Amino acid sequence: MKRFSLLSNRASAIFMAPATILVAVFVIAPFFWVIFVSFTNRTLLGRTAVNPEFVGLANYISLFDPVSFFQRGQFGFSLILTTQFVILSALVGQALLGMLLAWLLQSVPKGVKSITETFVIAAWILPEVVIGFAWFAFLDYDNGTLNMIMESLGLPPGDWLLQQPFWVIVIFNVWRGAAFSMMLFNSAFASIPPSYFQAADVAGASSWQKFRDIGLPLIRGHVVTVLILITMWTFNTFTPFLLTNGGPSYRTELISIYTYRVAFRDFDFGKGAAVGVIIMLINLVFALIYLSLGRKRAKGVKT
């Protein structure tokens, strides 16, 4: 029995070794390397590219410099802009629109529901580069589809990527992520026993009353999960770069785009790594909130 247990442990270790090596090489090692680089003045070119110096907290102090913290093109401005972007496009836009679409799908025939879900999933799995360039063509000032539609209606065209760049990426992200939110809420509504809604129909309840008194209270745990997931996803998204390149004048430079500019355009790897560490800490907070809410939900189910 001991030999079998020993053989079993060795066999499990052998099978786990490839995955462990991959995680160590591509996750753990880069994690600690980024932390180390954030305390140096490493760059891509010049003397510090070969012999970087230890600068301590200098990179972090420069990021939180109170003189330039809120100026365009600085870390503070990008962080505040990203917060607004997450609130408007993820929490308000994707969550509400996804929930509304999911609720409307509950009252349509199964055939229509299946076809709608198929088209939604097909649109959602398209590569982000393809979607980004399609929207760029849609919003183009000279030959864009949107301006052609507006001119046909007698309305003046607009250079949307220059005039309203922030609202363009907000609407784009809502359109892009509402499908994911809808699928999650659709699964949540489908888990509710149909007898609850049938009893409400007998009582003469309206669709809004069924949503308010039955649907929403029973999927409250799912709502929290969806909000955490789309918040983390939106906070780290890089797709708006394809539309605006972070401009004009840094007006759409989200924290992910700011990190890219500092590290791979300005070649300041030390400062870029410091921003990466801060982003990892913010994501860690989101993950801890998600795990704590999941544990509370699991305890509630057991009790």
mmCIF file of C-alpha atoms in Angstrom:
data_model
loop_
_atom_site.group_PDB
_atom_site.id
_atom_site.type_symbol
_atom_site.label_atom_id
_atom_site.label_comp_id
_atom_site.label_asym_id
_atom_site.label_seq_id
_atom_site.Cartn_x
_atom_site.Cartn_y
_atom_site.Cartn_z
ATOM 1 C CA MET A 1 0.000 0.000 0.000
ATOM 2 C CA LYS A 2 2.866 2.356 0.802
ATOM 3 C CA ARG A 3 4.538 1.514 -2.509
ATOM 4 C CA PHE A 4 1.299 2.251 -4.360
ATOM 5 C CA SER A 5 0.927 5.574 -2.523
ATOM 6 C CA LEU A 6 4.544 6.492 -3.291
ATOM 7 C CA LEU A 7 4.095 5.552 -6.941
ATOM 8 C CA SER A 8 0.902 7.561 -7.101
ATOM 9 C CA ASN A 9 2.613 10.644 -5.663
ATOM 10 C CA ARG A 10 5.523 10.312 -8.086
ATOM 11 C CA ALA A 11 3.195 9.833 -11.044
ATOM 12 C CA SER A 12 1.133 12.901 -10.086
ATOM 13 C CA ALA A 13 4.317 14.937 -9.693
ATOM 14 C CA ILE A 14 5.516 13.851 -13.150
ATOM 15 C CA PHE A 15 2.196 14.778 -14.749
ATOM 16 C CA MET A 16 2.133 18.131 -12.951
ATOM 17 C CA ALA A 17 5.733 18.992 -13.837
ATOM 18 C CA PRO A 18 5.075 20.441 -17.347
ATOM 19 C CA ALA A 19 2.292 22.703 -16.100
ATOM 20 C CA THR A 20 4.394 23.762 -13.117
ATOM 21 C CA ILE A 21 7.335 24.635 -15.357
ATOM 22 C CA LEU A 22 5.133 26.649 -17.715
ATOM 23 C CA VAL A 23 3.548 28.571 -14.835
ATOM 24 C CA ALA A 24 6.962 29.236 -13.304
ATOM 25 C CA VAL A 25 8.488 30.448 -16.588
ATOM 26 C CA PHE A 26 5.592 32.508 -17.949
ATOM 27 C CA VAL A 27 3.823 33.713 -14.781
ATOM 28 C CA ILE A 28 5.923 33.582 -11.622
ATOM 29 C CA ALA A 29 9.306 34.579 -13.123
ATOM 30 C CA PRO A 30 7.925 37.596 -15.069
ATOM 31 C CA PHE A 31 6.004 38.669 -11.966
ATOM 32 C CA PHE A 32 9.122 38.928 -9.821
ATOM 33 C CA TRP A 33 11.164 40.318 -12.731
ATOM 34 C CA VAL A 34 8.711 43.214 -13.167
ATOM 35 C CA ILE A 35 8.869 43.959 -9.446
ATOM 36 C CA PHE A 36 12.678 43.976 -9.560
ATOM 37 C CA VAL A 37 12.814 46.208 -12.659
ATOM 38 C CA SER A 38 10.415 48.689 -11.040
ATOM 39 C CA PHE A 39 13.155 49.540 -8.526
ATOM 40 C CA THR A 40 15.737 50.250 -11.237
ATOM 41 C CA ASN A 41 16.259 52.796 -14.005
ATOM 42 C CA ARG A 42 16.460 50.166 -16.736
ATOM 43 C CA THR A 43 15.854 51.439 -20.268
ATOM 44 C CA LEU A 44 15.970 49.901 -23.720
ATOM 45 C CA LEU A 45 18.795 52.105 -25.016
ATOM 46 C CA GLY A 46 21.863 53.679 -23.502
ATOM 47 C CA ARG A 47 24.059 52.845 -20.553
ATOM 48 C CA THR A 48 21.218 51.857 -18.247
ATOM 49 C CA ALA A 49 20.045 49.232 -20.730
ATOM 50 C CA VAL A 50 23.160 47.174 -19.982
ATOM 51 C CA ASN A 51 23.935 48.281 -16.435
ATOM 52 C CA PRO A 52 20.731 49.474 -14.755
ATOM 53 C CA GLU A 53 21.059 51.120 -11.369
ATOM 54 C CA PHE A 54 18.967 50.541 -8.269
ATOM 55 C CA VAL A 55 16.872 53.658 -7.642
ATOM 56 C CA GLY A 56 14.606 52.445 -4.852
ATOM 57 C CA LEU A 57 11.184 54.062 -4.843
ATOM 58 C CA ALA A 58 12.113 56.802 -7.301
ATOM 59 C CA ASN A 59 9.888 55.432 -10.067
ATOM 60 C CA TYR A 60 6.887 55.199 -7.745
ATOM 61 C CA ILE A 61 7.520 58.681 -6.336
ATOM 62 C CA SER A 62 7.659 60.152 -9.847
ATOM 63 C CA LEU A 63 4.325 58.531 -10.678
ATOM 64 C CA PHE A 64 2.642 60.114 -7.654
ATOM 65 C CA ASP A 65 4.300 63.523 -8.008
ATOM 66 C CA PRO A 66 1.612 65.959 -6.736
ATOM 67 C CA VAL A 67 2.771 68.713 -9.119
ATOM 68 C CA SER A 68 2.093 66.756 -12.323
ATOM 69 C CA PHE A 69 -0.183 63.971 -11.047
ATOM 70 C CA PHE A 70 -3.396 65.287 -12.666
ATOM 71 C CA GLN A 71 -1.840 66.637 -15.861
ATOM 72 C CA ARG A 72 -2.617 65.032 -19.214
ATOM 73 C CA GLY A 73 -0.151 62.352 -20.150
ATOM 74 C CA GLN A 74 0.661 61.576 -16.518
ATOM 75 C CA PHE A 75 -0.149 58.548 -14.391
ATOM 76 C CA GLY A 76 -2.807 60.241 -12.272
ATOM 77 C CA PHE A 77 -4.743 61.514 -15.277
ATOM 78 C CA SER A 78 -4.711 58.035 -16.882
ATOM 79 C CA LEU A 79 -5.810 56.401 -13.630
ATOM 80 C CA ILE A 80 -8.744 58.795 -13.186
ATOM 81 C CA LEU A 81 -9.658 58.445 -16.864
ATOM 82 C CA THR A 82 -9.599 54.662 -16.550
ATOM 83 C CA THR A 83 -11.835 54.835 -13.477
ATOM 84 C CA GLN A 84 -14.382 56.919 -15.388
ATOM 85 C CA PHE A 85 -14.094 54.553 -18.341
ATOM 86 C CA VAL A 86 -14.760 51.507 -16.138
ATOM 87 C CA ILE A 87 -17.745 53.098 -14.403
ATOM 88 C CA LEU A 88 -19.416 54.306 -17.603
ATOM 89 C CA SER A 89 -18.629 51.480 -20.014
ATOM 90 C CA ALA A 90 -18.539 48.473 -17.673
ATOM 91 C CA LEU A 91 -20.704 49.076 -14.614
ATOM 92 C CA VAL A 92 -23.316 51.334 -16.217
ATOM 93 C CA GLY A 93 -23.099 50.312 -19.854
ATOM 94 C CA GLN A 94 -22.236 46.627 -20.155
ATOM 95 C CA ALA A 95 -23.970 45.497 -16.965
ATOM 96 C CA LEU A 96 -27.260 47.323 -17.561
ATOM 97 C CA LEU A 97 -27.435 46.622 -21.283
ATOM 98 C CA GLY A 98 -26.431 42.984 -20.820
ATOM 99 C CA MET A 99 -29.012 42.495 -18.085
ATOM 100 C CA LEU A 100 -31.737 44.154 -20.176
ATOM 101 C CA LEU A 101 -30.970 41.998 -23.223
ATOM 102 C CA ALA A 102 -30.823 38.843 -21.106
ATOM 103 C CA TRP A 103 -34.183 39.624 -19.503
ATOM 104 C CA LEU A 104 -35.814 40.316 -22.880
ATOM 105 C CA LEU A 105 -34.532 36.980 -24.179
ATOM 106 C CA GLN A 106 -36.439 35.152 -21.453
ATOM 107 C CA SER A 107 -39.772 36.080 -23.044
ATOM 108 C CA VAL A 108 -39.012 35.214 -26.680
ATOM 109 C CA PRO A 109 -39.506 31.807 -28.349
ATOM 110 C CA LYS A 110 -36.686 29.300 -27.944
ATOM 111 C CA GLY A 111 -35.852 29.390 -31.646
ATOM 112 C CA VAL A 112 -35.431 33.174 -31.654
ATOM 113 C CA LYS A 113 -33.444 32.960 -28.431
ATOM 114 C CA SER A 114 -31.058 30.365 -29.864
ATOM 115 C CA ILE A 115 -30.504 32.362 -33.051
ATOM 116 C CA THR A 116 -29.882 35.563 -31.067
ATOM 117 C CA GLU A 117 -27.404 33.842 -28.752
ATOM 118 C CA THR A 118 -25.569 32.382 -31.753
ATOM 119 C CA PHE A 119 -25.147 35.769 -33.427
ATOM 120 C CA VAL A 120 -24.150 37.416 -30.152
ATOM 121 C CA ILE A 121 -21.493 34.793 -29.413
ATOM 122 C CA ALA A 122 -20.221 34.965 -33.012
ATOM 123 C CA ALA A 123 -19.811 38.738 -32.735
ATOM 124 C CA TRP A 124 -18.159 38.479 -29.332
ATOM 125 C CA ILE A 125 -15.507 35.933 -30.357
ATOM 126 C CA LEU A 126 -14.296 38.020 -33.306
ATOM 127 C CA PRO A 127 -10.693 39.212 -32.835
ATOM 128 C CA GLU A 128 -10.441 42.607 -31.201
ATOM 129 C CA VAL A 129 -8.181 43.890 -33.983
ATOM 130 C CA VAL A 130 -10.881 43.160 -36.561
ATOM 131 C CA ILE A 131 -13.534 44.846 -34.422
ATOM 132 C CA GLY A 132 -11.295 47.855 -33.793
ATOM 133 C CA PHE A 133 -10.584 48.499 -37.459
ATOM 134 C CA ALA A 134 -14.252 47.944 -38.340
ATOM 135 C CA TRP A 135 -15.228 50.669 -35.875
ATOM 136 C CA PHE A 136 -12.468 52.902 -37.182
ATOM 137 C CA ALA A 137 -13.924 52.565 -40.677
ATOM 138 C CA PHE A 138 -17.426 53.152 -39.296
ATOM 139 C CA LEU A 139 -16.356 56.442 -37.642
ATOM 140 C CA ASP A 140 -14.048 57.729 -40.395
ATOM 141 C CA TYR A 141 -14.723 61.373 -41.232
ATOM 142 C CA ASP A 142 -14.386 61.152 -45.012
ATOM 143 C CA ASN A 143 -15.773 57.728 -45.910
ATOM 144 C CA GLY A 144 -17.229 56.455 -42.637
ATOM 145 C CA THR A 145 -20.600 54.729 -42.564
ATOM 146 C CA LEU A 146 -21.877 56.852 -39.675
ATOM 147 C CA ASN A 147 -21.281 60.152 -41.489
ATOM 148 C CA MET A 148 -22.875 58.778 -44.646
ATOM 149 C CA ILE A 149 -25.990 57.891 -42.651
ATOM 150 C CA MET A 150 -26.067 61.327 -41.033
ATOM 151 C CA GLU A 151 -25.673 63.106 -44.381
ATOM 152 C CA SER A 152 -28.529 61.035 -45.833
ATOM 153 C CA LEU A 153 -30.692 62.242 -42.944
ATOM 154 C CA GLY A 154 -29.686 65.850 -43.525
ATOM 155 C CA LEU A 155 -27.500 66.034 -40.421
ATOM 156 C CA PRO A 156 -23.979 67.497 -40.381
ATOM 157 C CA PRO A 157 -21.149 64.925 -40.247
ATOM 158 C CA GLY A 158 -18.663 64.914 -37.412
ATOM 159 C CA ASP A 159 -15.070 63.969 -36.822
ATOM 160 C CA TRP A 160 -15.979 61.800 -33.863
ATOM 161 C CA LEU A 161 -12.493 60.465 -33.099
ATOM 162 C CA LEU A 162 -11.271 64.048 -32.658
ATOM 163 C CA GLN A 163 -14.340 65.746 -31.204
ATOM 164 C CA GLN A 164 -15.628 63.090 -28.774
ATOM 165 C CA PRO A 165 -12.835 60.488 -28.454
ATOM 166 C CA PHE A 166 -13.616 59.471 -24.865
ATOM 167 C CA TRP A 167 -17.306 58.839 -25.531
ATOM 168 C CA VAL A 168 -16.355 56.922 -28.681
ATOM 169 C CA ILE A 169 -14.274 54.403 -26.700
ATOM 170 C CA VAL A 170 -16.972 54.212 -24.007
ATOM 171 C CA ILE A 171 -19.679 53.339 -26.552
ATOM 172 C CA PHE A 172 -17.292 50.993 -28.335
ATOM 173 C CA ASN A 173 -16.508 49.099 -25.140
ATOM 174 C CA VAL A 174 -20.188 48.888 -24.189
ATOM 175 C CA TRP A 175 -20.981 47.432 -27.601
ATOM 176 C CA ARG A 176 -18.043 45.050 -27.387
ATOM 177 C CA GLY A 177 -18.643 43.763 -23.856
ATOM 178 C CA ALA A 178 -22.439 43.745 -23.607
ATOM 179 C CA ALA A 179 -22.531 40.310 -25.270
ATOM 180 C CA PHE A 180 -20.367 38.776 -22.543
ATOM 181 C CA SER A 181 -22.502 40.374 -19.844
ATOM 182 C CA MET A 182 -25.687 39.225 -21.581
ATOM 183 C CA MET A 183 -24.523 35.602 -21.721
ATOM 184 C CA LEU A 184 -23.682 35.578 -18.008
ATOM 185 C CA PHE A 185 -27.014 37.149 -17.018
ATOM 186 C CA ASN A 186 -28.858 34.859 -19.408
ATOM 187 C CA SER A 187 -27.420 31.840 -17.583
ATOM 188 C CA ALA A 188 -28.367 33.393 -14.256
ATOM 189 C CA PHE A 189 -31.999 33.989 -15.295
ATOM 190 C CA ALA A 190 -32.189 30.480 -16.767
ATOM 191 C CA SER A 191 -31.282 29.009 -13.361
ATOM 192 C CA ILE A 192 -34.506 30.387 -11.819
ATOM 193 C CA PRO A 193 -37.286 27.758 -11.671
ATOM 194 C CA PRO A 194 -39.957 28.567 -14.302
ATOM 195 C CA SER A 195 -42.700 27.905 -11.752
ATOM 196 C CA TYR A 196 -41.827 31.210 -10.040
ATOM 197 C CA PHE A 197 -42.628 33.195 -13.173
ATOM 198 C CA GLN A 198 -45.669 31.059 -13.949
ATOM 199 C CA ALA A 199 -47.121 31.846 -10.528
ATOM 200 C CA ALA A 200 -46.448 35.555 -11.140
ATOM 201 C CA ASP A 201 -48.249 35.334 -14.495
ATOM 202 C CA VAL A 202 -51.280 33.823 -12.783
ATOM 203 C CA ALA A 203 -51.235 36.698 -10.301
ATOM 204 C CA GLY A 204 -51.183 39.169 -13.193
ATOM 205 C CA ALA A 205 -47.704 40.569 -12.554
ATOM 206 C CA SER A 206 -46.123 42.732 -15.249
ATOM 207 C CA SER A 207 -42.707 42.096 -16.734
ATOM 208 C CA TRP A 208 -41.189 44.846 -14.601
ATOM 209 C CA GLN A 209 -42.754 43.416 -11.430
ATOM 210 C CA LYS A 210 -41.414 39.940 -12.221
ATOM 211 C CA PHE A 211 -37.966 41.385 -12.825
ATOM 212 C CA ARG A 212 -37.993 43.496 -9.662
ATOM 213 C CA ASP A 213 -39.549 40.993 -7.254
ATOM 214 C CA ILE A 214 -38.338 37.637 -8.635
ATOM 215 C CA GLY A 215 -35.545 37.909 -11.186
ATOM 216 C CA LEU A 216 -33.234 40.488 -9.640
ATOM 217 C CA PRO A 217 -33.342 39.217 -6.016
ATOM 218 C CA LEU A 218 -32.607 35.634 -7.112
ATOM 219 C CA ILE A 219 -29.599 36.550 -9.269
ATOM 220 C CA ARG A 220 -28.069 39.031 -6.833
ATOM 221 C CA GLY A 221 -25.019 36.827 -6.330
ATOM 222 C CA HIS A 222 -24.550 36.502 -10.076
ATOM 223 C CA VAL A 223 -24.779 40.279 -10.456
ATOM 224 C CA VAL A 224 -21.847 40.784 -8.104
ATOM 225 C CA THR A 225 -19.818 38.177 -9.973
ATOM 226 C CA VAL A 226 -20.530 39.790 -13.343
ATOM 227 C CA LEU A 227 -19.638 43.254 -12.045
ATOM 228 C CA ILE A 228 -16.293 42.054 -10.676
ATOM 229 C CA LEU A 229 -15.410 40.201 -13.884
ATOM 230 C CA ILE A 230 -16.271 42.995 -16.310
ATOM 231 C CA THR A 231 -14.588 45.550 -14.036
ATOM 232 C CA MET A 232 -11.297 43.644 -14.136
ATOM 233 C CA TRP A 233 -11.640 43.027 -17.858
ATOM 234 C CA THR A 234 -12.406 46.666 -18.682
ATOM 235 C CA PHE A 235 -9.705 48.021 -16.385
ATOM 236 C CA ASN A 236 -7.047 46.088 -18.317
ATOM 237 C CA THR A 237 -8.433 46.454 -21.844
ATOM 238 C CA PHE A 238 -6.110 47.737 -24.557
ATOM 239 C CA THR A 239 -8.495 47.661 -27.535
ATOM 240 C CA PRO A 240 -9.325 51.434 -27.510
ATOM 241 C CA PHE A 241 -5.723 51.959 -28.616
ATOM 242 C CA LEU A 242 -6.755 50.717 -32.070
ATOM 243 C CA LEU A 243 -9.255 53.572 -32.384
ATOM 244 C CA THR A 244 -7.528 56.579 -30.866
ATOM 245 C CA ASN A 245 -3.920 55.558 -30.120
ATOM 246 C CA GLY A 246 -4.433 57.178 -26.716
ATOM 247 C CA GLY A 247 -5.108 60.590 -28.259
ATOM 248 C CA PRO A 248 -5.847 63.179 -29.179
ATOM 249 C CA SER A 249 -3.727 64.997 -26.565
ATOM 250 C CA TYR A 250 -3.866 61.976 -24.202
ATOM 251 C CA ARG A 251 -7.656 62.336 -23.864
ATOM 252 C CA THR A 252 -8.163 58.563 -24.216
ATOM 253 C CA GLU A 253 -4.900 57.328 -22.730
ATOM 254 C CA LEU A 254 -6.159 54.641 -20.371
ATOM 255 C CA ILE A 255 -3.792 53.147 -17.816
ATOM 256 C CA SER A 256 -2.998 50.195 -20.091
ATOM 257 C CA ILE A 257 -2.124 52.547 -22.979
ATOM 258 C CA TYR A 258 -0.089 54.751 -20.624
ATOM 259 C CA THR A 259 1.940 51.723 -19.554
ATOM 260 C CA TYR A 260 2.576 50.803 -23.172
ATOM 261 C CA ARG A 261 3.723 54.341 -24.015
ATOM 262 C CA VAL A 262 6.075 54.647 -21.066
ATOM 263 C CA ALA A 263 7.647 51.207 -21.447
ATOM 264 C CA PHE A 264 7.674 50.618 -25.203
ATOM 265 C CA ARG A 265 7.672 54.121 -26.708
ATOM 266 C CA ASP A 266 9.673 56.087 -24.176
ATOM 267 C CA PHE A 267 11.688 52.912 -23.420
ATOM 268 C CA ASP A 268 11.582 53.653 -19.683
ATOM 269 C CA PHE A 269 11.264 50.064 -18.497
ATOM 270 C CA GLY A 270 11.745 50.951 -14.833
ATOM 271 C CA LYS A 271 8.865 53.403 -14.724
ATOM 272 C CA GLY A 272 6.713 51.166 -16.923
ATOM 273 C CA ALA A 273 7.363 48.246 -14.586
ATOM 274 C CA ALA A 274 6.323 50.412 -11.616
ATOM 275 C CA VAL A 275 3.012 51.144 -13.345
ATOM 276 C CA GLY A 276 2.648 47.414 -14.019
ATOM 277 C CA VAL A 277 3.143 46.619 -10.338
ATOM 278 C CA ILE A 278 0.474 49.145 -9.355
ATOM 279 C CA ILE A 279 -1.910 47.635 -11.906
ATOM 280 C CA MET A 280 -1.212 44.167 -10.504
ATOM 281 C CA LEU A 281 -2.012 45.405 -6.989
ATOM 282 C CA ILE A 282 -5.296 46.929 -8.186
ATOM 283 C CA ASN A 283 -6.194 43.680 -9.929
ATOM 284 C CA LEU A 284 -5.248 41.799 -6.759
ATOM 285 C CA VAL A 285 -7.754 43.900 -4.816
ATOM 286 C CA PHE A 286 -10.441 43.082 -7.382
ATOM 287 C CA ALA A 287 -9.541 39.374 -7.191
ATOM 288 C CA LEU A 288 -9.661 39.346 -3.371
ATOM 289 C CA ILE A 289 -13.074 41.019 -3.436
ATOM 290 C CA TYR A 290 -14.266 38.448 -5.955
ATOM 291 C CA LEU A 291 -12.944 35.532 -3.856
ATOM 292 C CA SER A 292 -14.424 36.867 -0.628
ATOM 293 C CA LEU A 293 -17.824 37.359 -2.241
ATOM 294 C CA GLY A 294 -17.613 33.867 -3.739
ATOM 295 C CA ARG A 295 -16.876 32.357 -0.323
ATOM 296 C CA LYS A 296 -19.774 34.197 1.283
ATOM 297 C CA ARG A 297 -22.045 32.986 -1.494
ATOM 298 C CA ALA A 298 -20.829 29.403 -1.047
ATOM 299 C CA LYS A 299 -21.432 29.585 2.719
ATOM 300 C CA GLY A 300 -24.909 30.937 2.097
ATOM 301 C CA VAL A 301 -25.678 28.022 -0.225
ATOM 302 C CA LYS A 302 -24.463 25.450 2.348
ATOM 303 C CA THR A 303 -26.497 26.956 5.147
#
